[in-house]
Coordinates of C-alpha atoms and ligand atoms in Angstrom, one line a residue:
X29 CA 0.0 0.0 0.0
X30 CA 1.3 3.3 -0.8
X31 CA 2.3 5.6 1.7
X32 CA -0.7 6.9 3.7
X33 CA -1.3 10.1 4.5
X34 CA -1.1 11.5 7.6
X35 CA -4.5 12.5 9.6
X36 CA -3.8 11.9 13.0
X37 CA -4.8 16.1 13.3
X38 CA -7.8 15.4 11.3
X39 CA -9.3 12.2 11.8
X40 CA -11.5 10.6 15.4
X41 CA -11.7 6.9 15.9
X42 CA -15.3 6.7 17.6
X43 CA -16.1 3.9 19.6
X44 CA -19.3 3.1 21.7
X45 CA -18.6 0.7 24.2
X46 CA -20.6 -1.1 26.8
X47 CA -17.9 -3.8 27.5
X48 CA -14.0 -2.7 27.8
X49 CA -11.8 -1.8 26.0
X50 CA -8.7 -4.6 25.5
X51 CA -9.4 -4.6 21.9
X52 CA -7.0 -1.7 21.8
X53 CA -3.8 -3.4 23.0
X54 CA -4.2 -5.3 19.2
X55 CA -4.8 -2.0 17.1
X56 CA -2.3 0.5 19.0
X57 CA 0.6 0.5 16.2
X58 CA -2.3 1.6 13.9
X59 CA -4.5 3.4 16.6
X60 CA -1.8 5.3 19.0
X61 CA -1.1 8.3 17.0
X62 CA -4.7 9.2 16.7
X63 CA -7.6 10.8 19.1
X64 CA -10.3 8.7 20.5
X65 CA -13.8 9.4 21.1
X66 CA -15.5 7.3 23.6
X67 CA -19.3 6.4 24.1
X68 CA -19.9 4.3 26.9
X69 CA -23.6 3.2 27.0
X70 CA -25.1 1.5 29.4
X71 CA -24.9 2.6 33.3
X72 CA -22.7 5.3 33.5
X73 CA -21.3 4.7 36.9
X74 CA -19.6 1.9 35.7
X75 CA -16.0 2.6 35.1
X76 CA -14.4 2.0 31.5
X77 CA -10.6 1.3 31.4
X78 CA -8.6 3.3 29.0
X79 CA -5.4 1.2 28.2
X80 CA -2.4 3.7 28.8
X81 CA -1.0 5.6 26.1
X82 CA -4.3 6.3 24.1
X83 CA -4.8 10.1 23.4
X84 CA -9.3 10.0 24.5
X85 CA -12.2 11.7 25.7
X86 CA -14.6 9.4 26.9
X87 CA -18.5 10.3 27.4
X88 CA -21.3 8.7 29.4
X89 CA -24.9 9.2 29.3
X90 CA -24.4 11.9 31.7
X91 CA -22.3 13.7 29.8
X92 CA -24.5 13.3 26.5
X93 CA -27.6 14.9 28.8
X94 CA -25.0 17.6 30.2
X95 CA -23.8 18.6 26.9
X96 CA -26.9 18.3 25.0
X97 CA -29.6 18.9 26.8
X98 CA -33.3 18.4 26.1
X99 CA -31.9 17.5 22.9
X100 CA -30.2 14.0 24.5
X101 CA -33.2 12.2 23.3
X102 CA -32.1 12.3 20.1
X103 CA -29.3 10.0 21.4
X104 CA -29.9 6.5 21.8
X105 CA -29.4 4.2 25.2
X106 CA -28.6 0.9 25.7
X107 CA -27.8 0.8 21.6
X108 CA -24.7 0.8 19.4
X109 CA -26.3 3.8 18.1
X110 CA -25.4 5.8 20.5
X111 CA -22.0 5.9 18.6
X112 CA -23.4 9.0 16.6
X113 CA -23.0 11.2 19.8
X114 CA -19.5 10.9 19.3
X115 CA -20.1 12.3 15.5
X116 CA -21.3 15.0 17.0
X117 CA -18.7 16.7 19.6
X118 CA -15.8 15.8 17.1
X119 CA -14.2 18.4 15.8
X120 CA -11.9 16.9 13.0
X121 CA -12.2 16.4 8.9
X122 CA -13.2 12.4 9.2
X123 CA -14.1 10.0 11.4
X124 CA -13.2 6.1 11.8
X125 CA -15.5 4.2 14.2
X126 CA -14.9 0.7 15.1
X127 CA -16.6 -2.1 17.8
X128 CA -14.8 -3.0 20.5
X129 CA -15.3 -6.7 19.5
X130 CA -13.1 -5.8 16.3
X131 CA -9.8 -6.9 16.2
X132 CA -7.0 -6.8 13.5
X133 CA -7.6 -9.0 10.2
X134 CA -5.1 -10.6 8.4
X135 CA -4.7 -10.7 4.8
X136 CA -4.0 -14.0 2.6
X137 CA -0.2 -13.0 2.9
X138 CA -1.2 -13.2 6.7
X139 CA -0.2 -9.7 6.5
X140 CA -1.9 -7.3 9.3
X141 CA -4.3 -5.4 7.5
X142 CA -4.3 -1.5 8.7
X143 CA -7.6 -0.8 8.6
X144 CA -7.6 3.0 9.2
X145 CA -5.1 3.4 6.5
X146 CA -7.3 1.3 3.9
X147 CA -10.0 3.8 5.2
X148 CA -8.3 6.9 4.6
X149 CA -6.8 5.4 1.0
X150 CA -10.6 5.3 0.3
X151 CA -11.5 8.3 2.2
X152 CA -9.1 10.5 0.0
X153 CA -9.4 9.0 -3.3
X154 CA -12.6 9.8 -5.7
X155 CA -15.4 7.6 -6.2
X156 CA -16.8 6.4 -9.5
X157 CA -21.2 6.1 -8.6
X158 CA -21.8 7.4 -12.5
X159 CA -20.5 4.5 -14.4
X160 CA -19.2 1.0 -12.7
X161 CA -15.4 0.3 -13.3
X162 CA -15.5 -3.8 -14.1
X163 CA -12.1 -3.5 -12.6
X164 CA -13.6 -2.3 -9.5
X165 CA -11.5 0.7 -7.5
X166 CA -9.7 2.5 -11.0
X167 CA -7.4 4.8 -8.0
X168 CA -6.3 1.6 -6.6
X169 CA -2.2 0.4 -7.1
X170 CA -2.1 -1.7 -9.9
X171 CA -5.5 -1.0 -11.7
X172 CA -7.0 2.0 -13.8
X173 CA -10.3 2.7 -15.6
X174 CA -10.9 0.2 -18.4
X175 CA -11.9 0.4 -22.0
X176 CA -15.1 2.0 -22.9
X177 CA -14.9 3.9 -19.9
X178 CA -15.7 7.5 -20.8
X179 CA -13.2 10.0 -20.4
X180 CA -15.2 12.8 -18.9
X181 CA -16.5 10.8 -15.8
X182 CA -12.5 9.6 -15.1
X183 CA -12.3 12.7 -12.5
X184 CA -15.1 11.1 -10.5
X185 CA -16.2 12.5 -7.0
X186 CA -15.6 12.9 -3.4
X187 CA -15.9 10.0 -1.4
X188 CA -18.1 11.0 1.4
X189 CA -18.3 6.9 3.5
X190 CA -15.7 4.1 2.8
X191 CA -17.5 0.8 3.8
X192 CA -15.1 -1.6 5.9
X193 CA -16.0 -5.5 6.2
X194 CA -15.2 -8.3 8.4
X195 CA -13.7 -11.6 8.5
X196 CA -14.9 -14.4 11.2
X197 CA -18.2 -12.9 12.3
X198 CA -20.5 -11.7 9.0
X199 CA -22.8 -8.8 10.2
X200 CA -26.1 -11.3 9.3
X201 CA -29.8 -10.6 10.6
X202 CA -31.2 -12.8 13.7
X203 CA -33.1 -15.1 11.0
X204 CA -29.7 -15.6 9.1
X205 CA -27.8 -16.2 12.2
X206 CA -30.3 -18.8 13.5
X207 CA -30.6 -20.9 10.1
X208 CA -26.4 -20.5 10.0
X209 CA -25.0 -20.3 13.5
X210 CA -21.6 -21.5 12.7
X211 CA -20.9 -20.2 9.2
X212 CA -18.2 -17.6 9.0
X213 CA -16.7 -15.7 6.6
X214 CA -13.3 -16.8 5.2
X215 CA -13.4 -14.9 2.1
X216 CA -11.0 -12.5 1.9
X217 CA -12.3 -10.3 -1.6
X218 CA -9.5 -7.9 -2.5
X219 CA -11.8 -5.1 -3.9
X220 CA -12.9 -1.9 -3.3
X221 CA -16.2 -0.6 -5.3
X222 CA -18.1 2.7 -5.3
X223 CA -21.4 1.8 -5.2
X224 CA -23.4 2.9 -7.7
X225 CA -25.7 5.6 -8.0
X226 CA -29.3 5.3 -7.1
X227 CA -28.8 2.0 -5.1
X228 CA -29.0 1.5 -1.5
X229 CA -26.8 -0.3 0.4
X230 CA -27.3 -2.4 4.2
X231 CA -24.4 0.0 6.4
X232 CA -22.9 -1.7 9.2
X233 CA -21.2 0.8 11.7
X234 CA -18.5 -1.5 12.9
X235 CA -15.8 -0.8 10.3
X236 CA -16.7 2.4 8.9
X237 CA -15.5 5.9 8.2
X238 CA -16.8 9.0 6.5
X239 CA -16.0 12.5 5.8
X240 CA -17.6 14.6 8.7
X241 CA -17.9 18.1 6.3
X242 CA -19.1 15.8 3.3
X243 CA -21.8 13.8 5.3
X244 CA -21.1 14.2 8.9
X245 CA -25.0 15.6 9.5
X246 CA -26.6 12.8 7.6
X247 CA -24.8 10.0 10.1
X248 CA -27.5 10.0 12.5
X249 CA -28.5 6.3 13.7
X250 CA -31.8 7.1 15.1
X251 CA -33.6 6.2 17.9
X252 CA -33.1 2.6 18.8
X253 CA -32.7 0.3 22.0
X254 CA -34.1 1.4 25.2
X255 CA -37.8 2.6 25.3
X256 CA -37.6 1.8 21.5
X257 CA -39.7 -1.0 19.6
X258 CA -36.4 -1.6 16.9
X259 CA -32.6 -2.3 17.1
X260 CA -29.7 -3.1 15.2
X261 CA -31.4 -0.3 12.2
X262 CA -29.1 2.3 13.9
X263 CA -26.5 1.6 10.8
X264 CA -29.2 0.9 8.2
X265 CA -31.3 4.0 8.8
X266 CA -28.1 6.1 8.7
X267 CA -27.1 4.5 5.7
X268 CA -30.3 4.7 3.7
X269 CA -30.7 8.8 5.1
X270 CA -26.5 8.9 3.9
X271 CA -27.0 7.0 0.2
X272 CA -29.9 9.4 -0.7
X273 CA -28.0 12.8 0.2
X274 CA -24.9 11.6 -1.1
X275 CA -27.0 10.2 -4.8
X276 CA -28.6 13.9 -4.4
X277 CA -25.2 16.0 -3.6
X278 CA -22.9 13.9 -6.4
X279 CA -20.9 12.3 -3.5
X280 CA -19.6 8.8 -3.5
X281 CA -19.9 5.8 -1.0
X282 CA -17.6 3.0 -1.5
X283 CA -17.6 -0.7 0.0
X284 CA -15.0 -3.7 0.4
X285 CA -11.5 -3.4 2.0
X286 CA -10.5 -3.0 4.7
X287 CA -11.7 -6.0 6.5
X288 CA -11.3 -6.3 10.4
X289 CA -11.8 -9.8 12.7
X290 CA -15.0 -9.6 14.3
X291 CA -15.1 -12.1 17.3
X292 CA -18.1 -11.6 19.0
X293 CA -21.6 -13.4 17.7
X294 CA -24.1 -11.5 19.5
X295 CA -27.3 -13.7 20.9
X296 CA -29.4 -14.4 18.0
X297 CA -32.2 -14.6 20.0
X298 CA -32.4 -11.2 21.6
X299 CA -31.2 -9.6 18.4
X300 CA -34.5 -11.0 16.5
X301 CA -36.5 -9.1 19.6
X302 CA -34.3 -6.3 18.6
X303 CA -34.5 -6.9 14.8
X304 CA -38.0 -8.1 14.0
X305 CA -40.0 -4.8 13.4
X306 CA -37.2 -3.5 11.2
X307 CA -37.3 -6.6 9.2
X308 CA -41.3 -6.4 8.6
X309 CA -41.0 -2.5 8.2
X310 CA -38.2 -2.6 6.1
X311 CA -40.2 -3.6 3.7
X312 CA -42.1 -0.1 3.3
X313 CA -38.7 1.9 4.4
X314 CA -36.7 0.6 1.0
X315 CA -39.1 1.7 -1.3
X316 CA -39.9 4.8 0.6
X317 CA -36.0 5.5 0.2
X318 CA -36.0 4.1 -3.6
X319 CA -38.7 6.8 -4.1
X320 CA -36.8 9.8 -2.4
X321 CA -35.7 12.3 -5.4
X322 CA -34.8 15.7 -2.9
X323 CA -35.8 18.8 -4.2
X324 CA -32.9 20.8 -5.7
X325 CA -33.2 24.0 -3.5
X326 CA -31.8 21.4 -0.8
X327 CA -28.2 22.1 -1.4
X328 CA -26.9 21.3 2.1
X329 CA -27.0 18.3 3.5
X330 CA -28.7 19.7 6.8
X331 CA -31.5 20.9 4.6
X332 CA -31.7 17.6 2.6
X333 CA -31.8 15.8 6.2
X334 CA -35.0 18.1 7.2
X335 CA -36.5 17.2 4.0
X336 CA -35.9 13.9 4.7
X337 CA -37.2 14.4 8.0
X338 CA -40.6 15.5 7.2
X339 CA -41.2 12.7 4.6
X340 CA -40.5 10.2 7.0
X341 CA -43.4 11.6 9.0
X342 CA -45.5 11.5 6.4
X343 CA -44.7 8.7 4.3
X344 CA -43.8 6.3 7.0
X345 CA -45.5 7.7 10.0
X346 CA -48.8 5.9 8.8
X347 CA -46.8 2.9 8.9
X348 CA -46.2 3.3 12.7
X349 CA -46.3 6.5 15.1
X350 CA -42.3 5.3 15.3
X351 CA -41.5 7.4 12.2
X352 CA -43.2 10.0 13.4
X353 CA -40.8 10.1 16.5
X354 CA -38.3 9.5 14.4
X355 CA -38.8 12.1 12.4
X356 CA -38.5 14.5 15.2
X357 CA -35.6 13.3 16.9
X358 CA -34.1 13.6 13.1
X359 CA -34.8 17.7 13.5
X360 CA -33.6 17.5 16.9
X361 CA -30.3 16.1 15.6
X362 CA -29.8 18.5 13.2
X363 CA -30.2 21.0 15.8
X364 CA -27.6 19.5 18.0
X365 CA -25.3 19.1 15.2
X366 CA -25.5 23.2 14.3
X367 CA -25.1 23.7 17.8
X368 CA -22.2 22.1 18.2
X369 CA -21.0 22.8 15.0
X370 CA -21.8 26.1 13.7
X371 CA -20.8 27.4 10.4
X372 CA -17.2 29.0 10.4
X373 CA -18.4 32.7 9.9
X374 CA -21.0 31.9 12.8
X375 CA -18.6 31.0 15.2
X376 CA -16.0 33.8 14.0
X377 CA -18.9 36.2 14.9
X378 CA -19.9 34.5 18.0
X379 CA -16.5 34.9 19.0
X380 CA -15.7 38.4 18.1
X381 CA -19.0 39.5 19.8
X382 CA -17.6 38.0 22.9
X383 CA -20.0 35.1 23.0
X384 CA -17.7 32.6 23.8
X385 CA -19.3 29.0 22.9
X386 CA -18.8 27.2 25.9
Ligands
LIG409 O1 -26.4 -1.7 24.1 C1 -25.3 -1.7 23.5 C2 -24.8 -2.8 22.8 C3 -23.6 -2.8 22.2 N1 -22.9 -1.6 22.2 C4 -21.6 -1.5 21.6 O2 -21.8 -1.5 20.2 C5 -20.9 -2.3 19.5 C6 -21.7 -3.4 18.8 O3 -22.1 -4.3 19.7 P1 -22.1 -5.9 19.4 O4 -20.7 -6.3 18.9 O5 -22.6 -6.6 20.6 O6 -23.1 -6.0 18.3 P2 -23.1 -6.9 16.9 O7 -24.4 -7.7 17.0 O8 -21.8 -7.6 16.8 O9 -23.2 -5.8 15.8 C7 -24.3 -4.9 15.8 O10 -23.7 -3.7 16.1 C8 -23.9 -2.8 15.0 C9 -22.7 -2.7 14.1 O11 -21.7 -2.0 14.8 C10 -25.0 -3.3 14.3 O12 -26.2 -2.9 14.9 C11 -24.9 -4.8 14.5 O13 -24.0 -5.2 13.5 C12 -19.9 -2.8 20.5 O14 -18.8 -1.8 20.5 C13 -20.6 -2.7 21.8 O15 -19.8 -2.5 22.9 C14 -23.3 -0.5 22.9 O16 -22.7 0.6 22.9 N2 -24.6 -0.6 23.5
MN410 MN1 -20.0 -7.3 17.3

């Protein structure tokens, strides 16, 4: 792999947490130059250990409801998706989050695979969602755009996600995992592919990363877990919301390497309670996202996300008064998210007028 650049100043490794953090010890070659953003879920007064020599800030449901507010209930409890809280206070150019039940892969050479730098590769190199490249990434070493692909669409665009996947454990459904309880995946594909435009794609949030200016308010994982009839469609719905805006803003998604070991199989049992309305409603949300073609005054992609906001409620709100909360909480979090991250000339003036963001 060529060199990769350097973003330890511009890039967070997010991680939510509700067990420890060991898994650290295996990444910190790849991990120690970087700054970590903790979410521990679950009861805050437990105490998470930090392994030394990691550069973190580490948040608890306490601190979400200090720093946010009212607006906390946008943040779900007892969920992985309470990763997205971390999206929020960083302050850097990308973002990298990982599970803690993700260790370091191993390519066919039995090489350890860097995942981060794979990511970053992918973060920094354009996508190709116009027109598919049979020869998969065209920016990759040893590969280009083939014949018959047209000159004028060789630029391609900004990647806005880069899609990691996962060796051992396969990210499956409850149903999946029950009919297949020991199959895991060996296949290591050596590929990287934008996908296309106009497609949706199932995101799993436990090897991804994404440009924060290009998508950042778009990476919302809803309102799952506690008090909430669904879970595990924390990393779907953000995908789905993501795909559209990025389809509508010309920015590109891209799946394949890097691969990470997942270890853990979660209990198949209790993620078909978690799972099962998303896998009955998820048969109204795909079309409703298939159907989605954003108005062209929404130029931004907080106004595409309030767009996408209000035809949630009322596209998928008869569906079940869910949407309808979810719609909300989808406002909310754009709310947060300009609160926390006001546009430069806002906080320029904020700060000249003396009113020091605190
Ligand atoms: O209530 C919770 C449960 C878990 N976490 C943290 O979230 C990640 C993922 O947890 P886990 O590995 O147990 O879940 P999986 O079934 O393997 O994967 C699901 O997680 C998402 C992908 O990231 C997706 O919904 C499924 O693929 C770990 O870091 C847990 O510590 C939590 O914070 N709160
Ligand atoms: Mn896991």
């Amino acid at each position: 792999m060529a060199p990769v650049a350097d973003l330890k100043d511009e890039l967070d490794i997010v991680i939510p947490t509700i067990r420890n953090l060991d898994f650290l010890e295996q990444w910190r070659p790849f991990f120690q130059p970087y700054h970590l953003i903790i979410v521990q879920d679950g009861d805050p007064s437990n105490a998470i250990q930090v392994p030394n020599g990691f550069d973190y800030e580490l948040y608890n449901r306490n601190h979400v409801n200090k720093v946010l507010g009212p607006k906390a209930s946008c943040i779900s409890f007892k969920d992985s998706a309470c990763r997205c809280f971390g999206f929020l206070v960083s302050k850097k150019k990308y973002i990298f989050t990982i599970d803690d039940d993700c260790f370091v892969a191993k390519d066919p050479s039995g090489k350890e695979i860097n995942a981060l730098a794979q990511h970053i590769q992918n973060l920094l190199k354009p996508s190709t969602p116009l027109f598919f490249n049979t020869l998969y990434d065209p920016f990759a070493e040893g590969a280009d755009f083939v014949r018959g692909y047209p000159f004028s669409l060789r630029e391609g665009v900004s990647t806005a996600i880069s899609h990691g996947l996962w060796l051992n454990i396969p990210d499956y459904d409850a149903p999946t995992q029950l009919v297949k309880p020991r199959e895991r995946n060996t296949r290591y594909v050596d590929a990287v592919m934008t996908i296309p435009k106009g497609t949706l794609f199932p995101m799993c949030g436990m090897n991804l990363a994404f440009d924060r200016e290009l998508i950042g308010p778009a990476m919302y994982f809803g309102l799952m877990g506690d008090g909430q009839p669904i879970g595990r469609y924390d990393d779907m719905w953000a995908g789905w919301c993501a795909k559209v805006i990025c389809d509508h803003l010309g920015l590109g998604v891209k799946t394949g390497l890097p691969y990470i070991w997942h270890s853990k199989a979660s209990n198949p049992f209790v993620n078909l309670k978690k799972e099962y309305k998303g896998i009955y409603w998820q048969e109204d949300m795909i079309p409703f996202f298939q159907s989605i073609v954003l108005p062209k005054e929404c130029k931004t992609v907080q106004e595409c996300y309030i767009e996408l906001a209000k035809r949630v409620k009322d596209k998928l709100g008869p569906v079940d008064p869910y949407f309808q909360k979810l719609g909300d909480a989808m406002v909310t979090w754009i709310e947060a998210w300009n609160e926390l991250n006001p546009p430069p000339q806002t906080a320029a003036l904020a700060h000249t007028n003396g009113v020091e963001k605190n």
